[in-house]
Coordinates of N, CA and C in Angstrom, one line a residue:
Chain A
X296 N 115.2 139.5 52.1 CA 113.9 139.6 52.8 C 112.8 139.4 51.8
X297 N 111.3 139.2 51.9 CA 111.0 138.6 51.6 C 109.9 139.8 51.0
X298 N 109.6 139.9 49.7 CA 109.0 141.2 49.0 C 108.0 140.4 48.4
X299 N 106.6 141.5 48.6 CA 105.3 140.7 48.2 C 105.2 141.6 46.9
X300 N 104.5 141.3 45.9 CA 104.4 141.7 44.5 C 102.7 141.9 44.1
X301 N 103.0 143.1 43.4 CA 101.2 142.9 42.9 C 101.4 143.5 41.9
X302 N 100.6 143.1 40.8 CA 100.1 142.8 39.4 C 99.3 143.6 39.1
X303 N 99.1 144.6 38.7 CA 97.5 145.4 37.6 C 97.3 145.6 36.4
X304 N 96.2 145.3 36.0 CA 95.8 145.3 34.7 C 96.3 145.0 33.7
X305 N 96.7 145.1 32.3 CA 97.3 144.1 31.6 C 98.7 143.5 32.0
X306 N 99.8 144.1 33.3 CA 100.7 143.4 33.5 C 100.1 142.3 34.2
X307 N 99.0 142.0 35.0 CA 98.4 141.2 36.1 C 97.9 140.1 34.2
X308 N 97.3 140.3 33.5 CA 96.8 139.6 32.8 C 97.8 139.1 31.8
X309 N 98.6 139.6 31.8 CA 100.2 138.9 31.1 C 100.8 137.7 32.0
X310 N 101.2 138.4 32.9 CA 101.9 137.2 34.0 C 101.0 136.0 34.5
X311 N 99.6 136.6 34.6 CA 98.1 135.2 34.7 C 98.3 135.1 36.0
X312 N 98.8 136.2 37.0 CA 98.3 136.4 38.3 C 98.9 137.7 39.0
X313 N 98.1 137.9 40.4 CA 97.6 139.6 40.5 C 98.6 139.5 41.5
X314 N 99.7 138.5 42.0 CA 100.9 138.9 42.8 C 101.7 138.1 43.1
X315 N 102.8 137.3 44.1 CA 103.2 136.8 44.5 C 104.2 137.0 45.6
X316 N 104.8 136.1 46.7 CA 105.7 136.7 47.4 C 107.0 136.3 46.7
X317 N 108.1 136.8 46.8 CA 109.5 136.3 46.2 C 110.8 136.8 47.3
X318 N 112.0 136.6 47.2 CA 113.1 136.6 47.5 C 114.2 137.0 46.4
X319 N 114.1 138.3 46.5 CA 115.1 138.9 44.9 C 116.3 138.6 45.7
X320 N 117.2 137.9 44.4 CA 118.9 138.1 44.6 C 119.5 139.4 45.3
X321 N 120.5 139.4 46.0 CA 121.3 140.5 46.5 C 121.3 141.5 45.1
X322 N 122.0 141.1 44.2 CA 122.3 142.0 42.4 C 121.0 142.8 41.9
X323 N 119.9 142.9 42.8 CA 118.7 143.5 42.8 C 118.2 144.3 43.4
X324 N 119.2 145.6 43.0 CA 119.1 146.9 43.8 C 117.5 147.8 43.6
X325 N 117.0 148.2 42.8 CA 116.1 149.1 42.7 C 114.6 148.2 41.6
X326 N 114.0 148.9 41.9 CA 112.6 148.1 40.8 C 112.9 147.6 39.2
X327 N 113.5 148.7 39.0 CA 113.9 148.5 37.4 C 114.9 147.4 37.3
X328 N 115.5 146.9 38.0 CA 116.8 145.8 38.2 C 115.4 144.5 38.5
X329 N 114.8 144.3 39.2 CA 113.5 143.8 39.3 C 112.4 143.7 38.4
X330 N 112.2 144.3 37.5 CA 111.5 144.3 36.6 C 112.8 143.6 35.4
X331 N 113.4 143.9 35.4 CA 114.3 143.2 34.6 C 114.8 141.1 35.1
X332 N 115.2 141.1 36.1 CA 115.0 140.1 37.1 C 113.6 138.8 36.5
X333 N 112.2 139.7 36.9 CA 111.1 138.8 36.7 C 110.8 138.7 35.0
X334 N 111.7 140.0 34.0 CA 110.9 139.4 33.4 C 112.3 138.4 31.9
X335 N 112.9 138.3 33.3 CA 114.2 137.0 32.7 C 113.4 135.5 32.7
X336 N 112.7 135.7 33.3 CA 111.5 134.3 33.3 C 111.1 134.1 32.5
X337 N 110.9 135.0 31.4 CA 110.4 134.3 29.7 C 108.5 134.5 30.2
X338 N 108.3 133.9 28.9 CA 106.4 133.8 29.3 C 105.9 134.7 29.3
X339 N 105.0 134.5 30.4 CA 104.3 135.8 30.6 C 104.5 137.5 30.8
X340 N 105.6 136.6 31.7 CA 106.8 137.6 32.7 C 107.2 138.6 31.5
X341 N 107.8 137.9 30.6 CA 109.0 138.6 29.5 C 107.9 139.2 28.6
X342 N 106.5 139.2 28.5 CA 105.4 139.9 27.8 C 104.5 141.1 28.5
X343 N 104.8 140.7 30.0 CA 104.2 141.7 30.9 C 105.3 143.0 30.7
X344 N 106.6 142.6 31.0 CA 107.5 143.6 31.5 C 108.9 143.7 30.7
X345 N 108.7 143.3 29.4 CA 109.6 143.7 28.6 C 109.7 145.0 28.4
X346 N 109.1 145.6 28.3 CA 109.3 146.9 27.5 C 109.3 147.9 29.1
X347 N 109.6 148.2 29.9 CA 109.9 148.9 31.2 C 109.2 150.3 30.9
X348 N 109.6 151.2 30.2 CA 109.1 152.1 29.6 C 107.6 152.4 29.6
X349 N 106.8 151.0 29.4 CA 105.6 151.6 29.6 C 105.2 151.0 31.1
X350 N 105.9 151.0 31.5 CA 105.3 150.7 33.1 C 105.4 151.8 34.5
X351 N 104.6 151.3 34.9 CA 104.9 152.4 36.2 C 104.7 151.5 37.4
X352 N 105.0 152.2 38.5 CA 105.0 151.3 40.2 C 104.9 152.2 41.1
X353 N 104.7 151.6 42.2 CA 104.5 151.6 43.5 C 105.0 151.0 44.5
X354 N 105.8 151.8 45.1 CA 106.5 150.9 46.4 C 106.0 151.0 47.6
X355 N 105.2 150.4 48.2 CA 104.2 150.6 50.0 C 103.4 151.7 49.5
X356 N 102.7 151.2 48.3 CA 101.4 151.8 48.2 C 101.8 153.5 47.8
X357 N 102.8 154.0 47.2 CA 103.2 155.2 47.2 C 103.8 154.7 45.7
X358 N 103.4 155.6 44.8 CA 103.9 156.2 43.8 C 105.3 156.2 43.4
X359 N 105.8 155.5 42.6 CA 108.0 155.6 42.3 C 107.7 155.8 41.2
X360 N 109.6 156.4 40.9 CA 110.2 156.0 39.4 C 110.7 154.6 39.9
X361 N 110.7 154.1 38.6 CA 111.5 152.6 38.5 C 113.1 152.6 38.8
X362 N 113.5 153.7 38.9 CA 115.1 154.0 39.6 C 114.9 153.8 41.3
X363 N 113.8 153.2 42.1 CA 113.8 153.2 43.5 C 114.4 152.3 44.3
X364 N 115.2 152.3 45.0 CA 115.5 150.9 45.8 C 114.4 150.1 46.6
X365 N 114.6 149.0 46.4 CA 113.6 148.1 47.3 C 114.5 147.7 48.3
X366 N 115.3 148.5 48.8 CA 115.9 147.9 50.0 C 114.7 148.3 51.4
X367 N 114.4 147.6 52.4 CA 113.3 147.8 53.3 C 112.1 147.8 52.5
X368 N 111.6 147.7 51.3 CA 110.3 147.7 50.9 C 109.4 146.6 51.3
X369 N 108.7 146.7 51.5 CA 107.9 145.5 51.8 C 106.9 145.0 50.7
X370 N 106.3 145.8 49.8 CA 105.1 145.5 49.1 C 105.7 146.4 47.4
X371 N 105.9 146.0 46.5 CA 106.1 146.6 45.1 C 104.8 146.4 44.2
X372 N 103.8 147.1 43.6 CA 102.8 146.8 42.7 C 103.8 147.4 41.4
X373 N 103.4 146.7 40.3 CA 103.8 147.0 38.9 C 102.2 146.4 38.2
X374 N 102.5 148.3 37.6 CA 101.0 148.7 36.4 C 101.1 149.2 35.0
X375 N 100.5 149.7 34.2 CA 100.4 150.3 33.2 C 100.2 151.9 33.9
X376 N 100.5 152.7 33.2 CA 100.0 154.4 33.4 C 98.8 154.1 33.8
X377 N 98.0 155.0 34.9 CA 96.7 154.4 35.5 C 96.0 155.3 34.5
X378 N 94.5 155.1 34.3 CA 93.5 155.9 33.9 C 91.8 156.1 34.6
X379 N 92.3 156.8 35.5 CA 91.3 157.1 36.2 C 90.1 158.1 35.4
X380 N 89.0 158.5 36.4 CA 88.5 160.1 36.2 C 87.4 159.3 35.1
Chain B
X57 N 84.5 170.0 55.8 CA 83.7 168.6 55.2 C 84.3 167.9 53.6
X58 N 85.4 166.5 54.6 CA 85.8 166.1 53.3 C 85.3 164.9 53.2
X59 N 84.7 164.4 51.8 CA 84.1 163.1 51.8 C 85.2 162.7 50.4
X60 N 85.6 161.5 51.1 CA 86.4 160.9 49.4 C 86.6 159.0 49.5
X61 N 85.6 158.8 48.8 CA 85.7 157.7 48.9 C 85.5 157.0 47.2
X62 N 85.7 155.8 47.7 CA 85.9 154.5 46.4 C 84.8 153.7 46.9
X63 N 84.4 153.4 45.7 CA 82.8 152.6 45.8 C 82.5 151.6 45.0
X64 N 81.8 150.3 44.9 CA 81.1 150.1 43.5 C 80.1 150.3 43.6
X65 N 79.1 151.0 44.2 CA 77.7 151.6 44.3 C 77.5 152.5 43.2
X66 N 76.5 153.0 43.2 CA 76.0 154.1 42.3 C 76.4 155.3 43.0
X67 N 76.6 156.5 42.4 CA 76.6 158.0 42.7 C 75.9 158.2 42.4
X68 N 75.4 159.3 43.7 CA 73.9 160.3 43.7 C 74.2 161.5 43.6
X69 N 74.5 162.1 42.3 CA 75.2 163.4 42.2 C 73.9 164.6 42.7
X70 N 73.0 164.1 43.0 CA 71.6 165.3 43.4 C 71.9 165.4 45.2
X71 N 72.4 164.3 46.1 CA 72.4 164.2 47.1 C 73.9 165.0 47.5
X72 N 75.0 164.5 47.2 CA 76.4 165.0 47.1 C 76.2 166.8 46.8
X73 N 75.2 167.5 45.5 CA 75.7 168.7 45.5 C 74.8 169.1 47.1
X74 N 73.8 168.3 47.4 CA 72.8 168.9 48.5 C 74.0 168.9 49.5
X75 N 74.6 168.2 50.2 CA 75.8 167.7 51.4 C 76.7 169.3 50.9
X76 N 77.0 169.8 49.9 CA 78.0 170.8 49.4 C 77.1 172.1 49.7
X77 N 75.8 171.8 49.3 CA 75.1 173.2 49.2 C 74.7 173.6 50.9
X78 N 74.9 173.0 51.6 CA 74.7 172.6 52.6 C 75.7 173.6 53.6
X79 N 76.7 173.7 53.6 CA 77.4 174.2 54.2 C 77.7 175.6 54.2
X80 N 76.9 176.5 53.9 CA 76.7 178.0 54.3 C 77.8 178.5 53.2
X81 N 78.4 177.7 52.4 CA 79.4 178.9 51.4 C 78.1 179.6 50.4
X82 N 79.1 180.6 49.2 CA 78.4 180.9 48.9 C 78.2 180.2 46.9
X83 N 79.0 179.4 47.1 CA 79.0 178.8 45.7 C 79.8 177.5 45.7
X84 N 79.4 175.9 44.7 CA 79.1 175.0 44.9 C 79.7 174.6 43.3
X85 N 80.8 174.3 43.2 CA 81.2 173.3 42.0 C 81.1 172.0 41.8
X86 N 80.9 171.5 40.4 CA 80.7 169.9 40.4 C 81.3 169.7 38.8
X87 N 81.8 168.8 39.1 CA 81.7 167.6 37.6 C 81.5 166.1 38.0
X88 N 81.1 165.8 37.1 CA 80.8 164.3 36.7 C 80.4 163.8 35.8
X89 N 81.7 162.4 35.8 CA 82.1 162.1 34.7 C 81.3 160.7 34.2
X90 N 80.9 160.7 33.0 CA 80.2 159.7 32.6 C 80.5 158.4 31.7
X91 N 80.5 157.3 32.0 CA 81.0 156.4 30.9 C 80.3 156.2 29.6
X92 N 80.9 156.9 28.6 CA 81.0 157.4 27.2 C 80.7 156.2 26.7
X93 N 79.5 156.6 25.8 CA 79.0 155.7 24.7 C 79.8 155.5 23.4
X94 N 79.3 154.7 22.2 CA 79.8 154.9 21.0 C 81.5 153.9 20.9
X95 N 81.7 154.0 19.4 CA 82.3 153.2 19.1 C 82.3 151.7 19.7
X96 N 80.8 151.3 19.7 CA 81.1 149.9 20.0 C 81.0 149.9 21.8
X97 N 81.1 150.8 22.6 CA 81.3 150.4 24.3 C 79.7 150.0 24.7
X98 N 79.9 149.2 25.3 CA 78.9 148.4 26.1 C 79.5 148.6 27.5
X99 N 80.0 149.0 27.9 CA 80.8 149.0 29.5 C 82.4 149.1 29.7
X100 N 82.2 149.6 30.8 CA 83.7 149.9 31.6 C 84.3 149.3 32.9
X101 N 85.5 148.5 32.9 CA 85.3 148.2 34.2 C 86.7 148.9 34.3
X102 N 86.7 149.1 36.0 CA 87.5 150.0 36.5 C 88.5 149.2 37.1
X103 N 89.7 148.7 37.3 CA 90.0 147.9 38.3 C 90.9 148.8 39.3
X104 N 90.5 149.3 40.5 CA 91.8 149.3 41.7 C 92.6 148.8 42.5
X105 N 93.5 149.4 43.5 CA 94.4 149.0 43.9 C 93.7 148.9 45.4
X106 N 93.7 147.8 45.8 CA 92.6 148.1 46.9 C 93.3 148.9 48.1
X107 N 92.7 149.3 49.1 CA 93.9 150.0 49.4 C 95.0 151.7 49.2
X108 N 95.6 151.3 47.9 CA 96.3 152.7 47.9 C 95.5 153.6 47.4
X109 N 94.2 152.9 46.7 CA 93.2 153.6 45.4 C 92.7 154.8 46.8
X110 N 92.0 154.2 47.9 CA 91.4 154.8 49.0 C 92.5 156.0 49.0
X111 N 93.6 155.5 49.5 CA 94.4 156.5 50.0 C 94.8 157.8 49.3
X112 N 94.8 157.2 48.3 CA 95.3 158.3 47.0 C 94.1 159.2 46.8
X113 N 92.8 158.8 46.9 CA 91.7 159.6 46.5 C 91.5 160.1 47.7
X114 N 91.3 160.0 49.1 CA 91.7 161.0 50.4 C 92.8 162.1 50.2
X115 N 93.9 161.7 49.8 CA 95.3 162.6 49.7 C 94.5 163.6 48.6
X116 N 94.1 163.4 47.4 CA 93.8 164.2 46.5 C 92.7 165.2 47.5
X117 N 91.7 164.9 47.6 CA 90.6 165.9 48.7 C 91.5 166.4 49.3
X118 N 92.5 166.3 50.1 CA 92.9 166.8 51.3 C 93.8 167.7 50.4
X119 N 94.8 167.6 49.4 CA 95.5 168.7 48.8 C 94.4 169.6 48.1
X120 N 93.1 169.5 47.6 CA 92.3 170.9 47.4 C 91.9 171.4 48.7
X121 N 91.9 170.7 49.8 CA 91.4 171.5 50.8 C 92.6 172.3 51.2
X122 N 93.7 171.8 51.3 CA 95.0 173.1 52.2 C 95.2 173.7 50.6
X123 N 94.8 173.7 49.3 CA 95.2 175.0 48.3 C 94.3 176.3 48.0
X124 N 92.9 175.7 48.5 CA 91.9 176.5 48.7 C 91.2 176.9 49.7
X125 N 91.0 177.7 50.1 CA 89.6 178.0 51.3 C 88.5 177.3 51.3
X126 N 88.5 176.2 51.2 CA 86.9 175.4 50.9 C 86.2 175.3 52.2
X127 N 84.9 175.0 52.0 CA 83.9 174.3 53.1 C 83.8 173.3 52.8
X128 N 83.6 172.6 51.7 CA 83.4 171.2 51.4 C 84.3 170.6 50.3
X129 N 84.8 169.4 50.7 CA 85.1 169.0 49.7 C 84.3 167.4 48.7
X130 N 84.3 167.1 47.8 CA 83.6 165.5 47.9 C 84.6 164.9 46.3
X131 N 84.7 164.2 46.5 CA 85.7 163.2 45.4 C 85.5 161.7 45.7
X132 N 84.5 161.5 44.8 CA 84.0 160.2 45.0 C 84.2 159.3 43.6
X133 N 84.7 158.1 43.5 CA 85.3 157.2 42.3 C 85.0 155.9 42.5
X134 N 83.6 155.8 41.4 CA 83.9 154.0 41.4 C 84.5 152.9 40.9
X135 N 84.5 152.0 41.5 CA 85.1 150.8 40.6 C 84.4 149.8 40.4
X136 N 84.8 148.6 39.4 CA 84.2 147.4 39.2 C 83.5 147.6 37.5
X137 N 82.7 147.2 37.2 CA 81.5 147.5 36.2 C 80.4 148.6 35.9
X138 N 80.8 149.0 34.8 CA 80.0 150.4 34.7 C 79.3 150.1 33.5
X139 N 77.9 150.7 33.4 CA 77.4 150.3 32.0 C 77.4 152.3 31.5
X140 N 77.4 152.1 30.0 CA 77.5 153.9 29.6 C 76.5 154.3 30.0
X141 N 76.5 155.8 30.2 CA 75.4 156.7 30.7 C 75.9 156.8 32.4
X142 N 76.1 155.4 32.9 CA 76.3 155.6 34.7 C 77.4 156.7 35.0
X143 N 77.1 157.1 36.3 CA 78.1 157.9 36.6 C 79.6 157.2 37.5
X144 N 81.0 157.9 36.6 CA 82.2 156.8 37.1 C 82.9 157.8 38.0
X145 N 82.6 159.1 38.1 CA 83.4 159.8 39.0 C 82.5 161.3 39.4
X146 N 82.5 161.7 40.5 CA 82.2 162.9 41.1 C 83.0 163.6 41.8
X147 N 83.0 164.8 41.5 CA 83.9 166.1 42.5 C 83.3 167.2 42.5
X148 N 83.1 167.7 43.5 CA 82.8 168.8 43.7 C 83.3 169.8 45.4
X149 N 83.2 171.3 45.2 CA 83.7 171.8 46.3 C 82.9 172.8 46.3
X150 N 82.6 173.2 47.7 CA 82.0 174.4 48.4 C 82.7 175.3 48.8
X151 N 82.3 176.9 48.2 CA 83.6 177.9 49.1 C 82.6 179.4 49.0
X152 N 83.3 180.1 49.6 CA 82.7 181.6 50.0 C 82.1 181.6 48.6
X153 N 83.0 181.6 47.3 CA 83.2 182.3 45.8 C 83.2 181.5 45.0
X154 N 82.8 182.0 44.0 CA 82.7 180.7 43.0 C 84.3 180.2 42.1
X155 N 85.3 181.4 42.3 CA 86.6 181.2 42.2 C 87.3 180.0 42.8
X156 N 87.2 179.8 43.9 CA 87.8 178.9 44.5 C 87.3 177.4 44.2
X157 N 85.8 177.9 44.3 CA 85.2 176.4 44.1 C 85.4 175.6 43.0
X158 N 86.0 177.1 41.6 CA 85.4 176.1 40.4 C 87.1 175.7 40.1
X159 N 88.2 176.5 40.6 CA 89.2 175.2 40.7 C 89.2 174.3 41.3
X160 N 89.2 174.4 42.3 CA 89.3 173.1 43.3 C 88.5 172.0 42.7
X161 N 87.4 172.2 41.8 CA 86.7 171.1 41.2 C 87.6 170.6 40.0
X162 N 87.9 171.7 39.3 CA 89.2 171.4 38.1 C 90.5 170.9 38.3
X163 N 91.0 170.9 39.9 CA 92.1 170.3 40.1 C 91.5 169.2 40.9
X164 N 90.9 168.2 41.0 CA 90.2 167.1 41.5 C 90.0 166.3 40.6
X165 N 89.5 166.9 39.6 CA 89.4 165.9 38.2 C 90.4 165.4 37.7
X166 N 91.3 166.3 37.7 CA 92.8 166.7 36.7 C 93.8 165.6 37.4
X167 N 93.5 165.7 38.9 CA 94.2 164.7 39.6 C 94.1 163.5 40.1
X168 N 92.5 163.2 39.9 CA 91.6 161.6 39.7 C 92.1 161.0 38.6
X169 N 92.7 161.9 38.0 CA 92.2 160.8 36.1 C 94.0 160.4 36.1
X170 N 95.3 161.5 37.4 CA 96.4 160.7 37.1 C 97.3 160.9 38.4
X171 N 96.5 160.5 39.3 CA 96.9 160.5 40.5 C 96.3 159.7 41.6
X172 N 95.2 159.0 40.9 CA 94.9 157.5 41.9 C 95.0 156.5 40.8
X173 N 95.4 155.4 41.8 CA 95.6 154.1 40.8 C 94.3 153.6 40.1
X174 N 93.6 153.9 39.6 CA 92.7 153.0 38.4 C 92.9 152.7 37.3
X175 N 92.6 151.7 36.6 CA 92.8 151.4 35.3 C 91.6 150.6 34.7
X176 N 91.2 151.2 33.7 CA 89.4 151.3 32.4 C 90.3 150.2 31.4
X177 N 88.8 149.4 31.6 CA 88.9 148.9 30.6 C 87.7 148.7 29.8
X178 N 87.8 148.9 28.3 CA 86.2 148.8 27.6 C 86.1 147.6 27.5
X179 N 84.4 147.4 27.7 CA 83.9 146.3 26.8 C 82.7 146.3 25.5
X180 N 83.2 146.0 24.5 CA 82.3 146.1 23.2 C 81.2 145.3 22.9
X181 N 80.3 145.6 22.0 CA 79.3 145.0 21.7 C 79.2 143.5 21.5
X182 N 80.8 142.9 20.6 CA 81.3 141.7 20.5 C 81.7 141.2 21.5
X183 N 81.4 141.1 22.7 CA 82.3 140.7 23.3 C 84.0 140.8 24.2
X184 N 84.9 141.4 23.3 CA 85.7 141.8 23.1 C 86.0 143.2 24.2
X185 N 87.5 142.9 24.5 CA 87.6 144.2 26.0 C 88.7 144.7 25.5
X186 N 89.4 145.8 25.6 CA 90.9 146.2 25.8 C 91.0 148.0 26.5
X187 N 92.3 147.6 27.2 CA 92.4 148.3 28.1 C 92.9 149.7 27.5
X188 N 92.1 151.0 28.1 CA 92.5 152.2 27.9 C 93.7 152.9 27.9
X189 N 94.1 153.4 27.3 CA 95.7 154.0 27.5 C 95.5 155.3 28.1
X190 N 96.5 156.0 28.6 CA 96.3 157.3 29.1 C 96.4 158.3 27.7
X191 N 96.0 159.4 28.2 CA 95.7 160.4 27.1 C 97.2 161.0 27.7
X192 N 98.3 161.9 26.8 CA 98.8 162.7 27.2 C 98.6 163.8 28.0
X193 N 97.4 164.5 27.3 CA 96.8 165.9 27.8 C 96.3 165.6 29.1
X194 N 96.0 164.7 29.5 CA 95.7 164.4 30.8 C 96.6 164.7 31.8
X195 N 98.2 163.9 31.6 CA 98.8 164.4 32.5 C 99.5 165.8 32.7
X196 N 99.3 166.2 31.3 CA 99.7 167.9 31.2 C 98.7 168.6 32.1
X197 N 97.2 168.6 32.3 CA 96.3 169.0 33.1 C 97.2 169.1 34.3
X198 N 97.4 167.3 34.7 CA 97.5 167.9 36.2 C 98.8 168.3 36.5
X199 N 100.2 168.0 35.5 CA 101.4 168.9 36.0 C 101.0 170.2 36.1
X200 N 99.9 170.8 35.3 CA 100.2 172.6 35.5 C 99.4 172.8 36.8
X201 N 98.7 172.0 37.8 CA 98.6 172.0 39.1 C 99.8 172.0 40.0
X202 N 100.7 171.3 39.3 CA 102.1 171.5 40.3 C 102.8 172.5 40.1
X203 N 103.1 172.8 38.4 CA 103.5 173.6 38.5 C 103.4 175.2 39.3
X204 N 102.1 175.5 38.7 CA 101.6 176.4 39.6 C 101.6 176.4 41.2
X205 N 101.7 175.7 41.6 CA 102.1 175.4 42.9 C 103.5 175.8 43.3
X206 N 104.3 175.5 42.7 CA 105.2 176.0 42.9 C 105.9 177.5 42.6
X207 N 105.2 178.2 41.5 CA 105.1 179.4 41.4 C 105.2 180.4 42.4
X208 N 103.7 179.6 43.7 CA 103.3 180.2 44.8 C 102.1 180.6 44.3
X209 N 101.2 180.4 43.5 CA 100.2 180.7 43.3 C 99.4 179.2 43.4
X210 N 98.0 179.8 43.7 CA 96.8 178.6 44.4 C 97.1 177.3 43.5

């Protein structure tokens, strides 16, 4: 099924865009398997999201660990730790 | 009275505490937070999540309203471009006592700065931008809001 992607702040300025729609493999159980996934693309990809550790997400606009399934998800954003306030 | 919104307008922190003072309690907390001068900053820009940023900063108001007795709540956050001195965030609460109000303002902040999606970035005198990292102590702030919640205390 067909999962829309969004980008913030320096992972959006790594990859050199703020989302895309994709079709992850079946072998693509949870975000972290996805984050791993996009950033097998090399480039940008592999400079945005190499290091997993410093990232955080959102699955339908709600707050995850990267251990989440995206089975039924419709919308995943991947960011840095936010800094609001 | 809960107002919580995302903006790139200006905050009118004289009008907001009036809307709080407003409401017959007997005491009226506020902070607001300012984009910090020095080392070189010429500006901040804020970028949100359009969308969850809203949501997330409603949900925050609405968890100080069911932890406290409030009359008012206000949690208001901008985004986009900020020059230093402007104001980048407001909170404030109204309640009978000044107990209640002056947490409820301290857990609003505590949970603005890591509990809605924003992300700062400076920009310096040169030209030159890079993006803010989170402070640790920040999120320790607002876990001892959960913690204590779970305790059973406010």
């Amino acid at each position: 099924m067909a999962l829309e992607l969004l980008y913030f702040a320096w992972v959006r300025e790594r990859i050199g865009r703020d989302g895309e729609t994709i079709e992850p493999p079946p072998e693509v159980a949870d975000v972290a398997g996805l984050v791993r996934w996009l950033a097998a693309r090399g480039g940008g990809y592999a400079e945005a999201l190499g290091e997993p550790e410093r990232l955080r997400c959102a699955v339908d606009q709600r707050f995850a660990p990267l251990d989440t399934p995206i089975a039924g998800a419709r919308e995943v954003a991947l960011f840095p730790p936010v800094t609001g306030g | 009275m809960i107002r919580a919104l995302v903006t790139a307008g200006p905050i009118d922190a004289g009008e907001e505490l009036a809307r709080l003072e407003a409401l017959g309690g007997g005491g009226v907390a506020s902070f607001t937070g300012v984009v910090r001068g020095g080392d070189g900053v010429t500006a901040l820009e804020l970028e949100q999540y359009p969308g969850m940023t809203q949501a997330a900063i409603e949900g925050i108001a609405h968890a100080a309203a069911e932890r406290w007795p409030l009359l008012g709540v206000t949690l208001i956050h901008r985004h986009g471009r900020l020059e230093t001195g402007e104001r980048i965030v407001f909170v404030g609460a109204a309640a009978r006592h000044r107990a209640e109000a002056l947490a409820a303002a301290a857990f609003l902040i505590d949970w603005a700065k890591t509990r809605a999606p924003f992300w700062k970035r400076e920009w310096l005198a040169d030209g030159s931008s890079r993006w803010i990292e989170p402070r640790p102590e920040d999120e320790t702030s607002a876990a001892e809001w959960e913690a204590s919640a779970e305790h059973g205390r406010p």
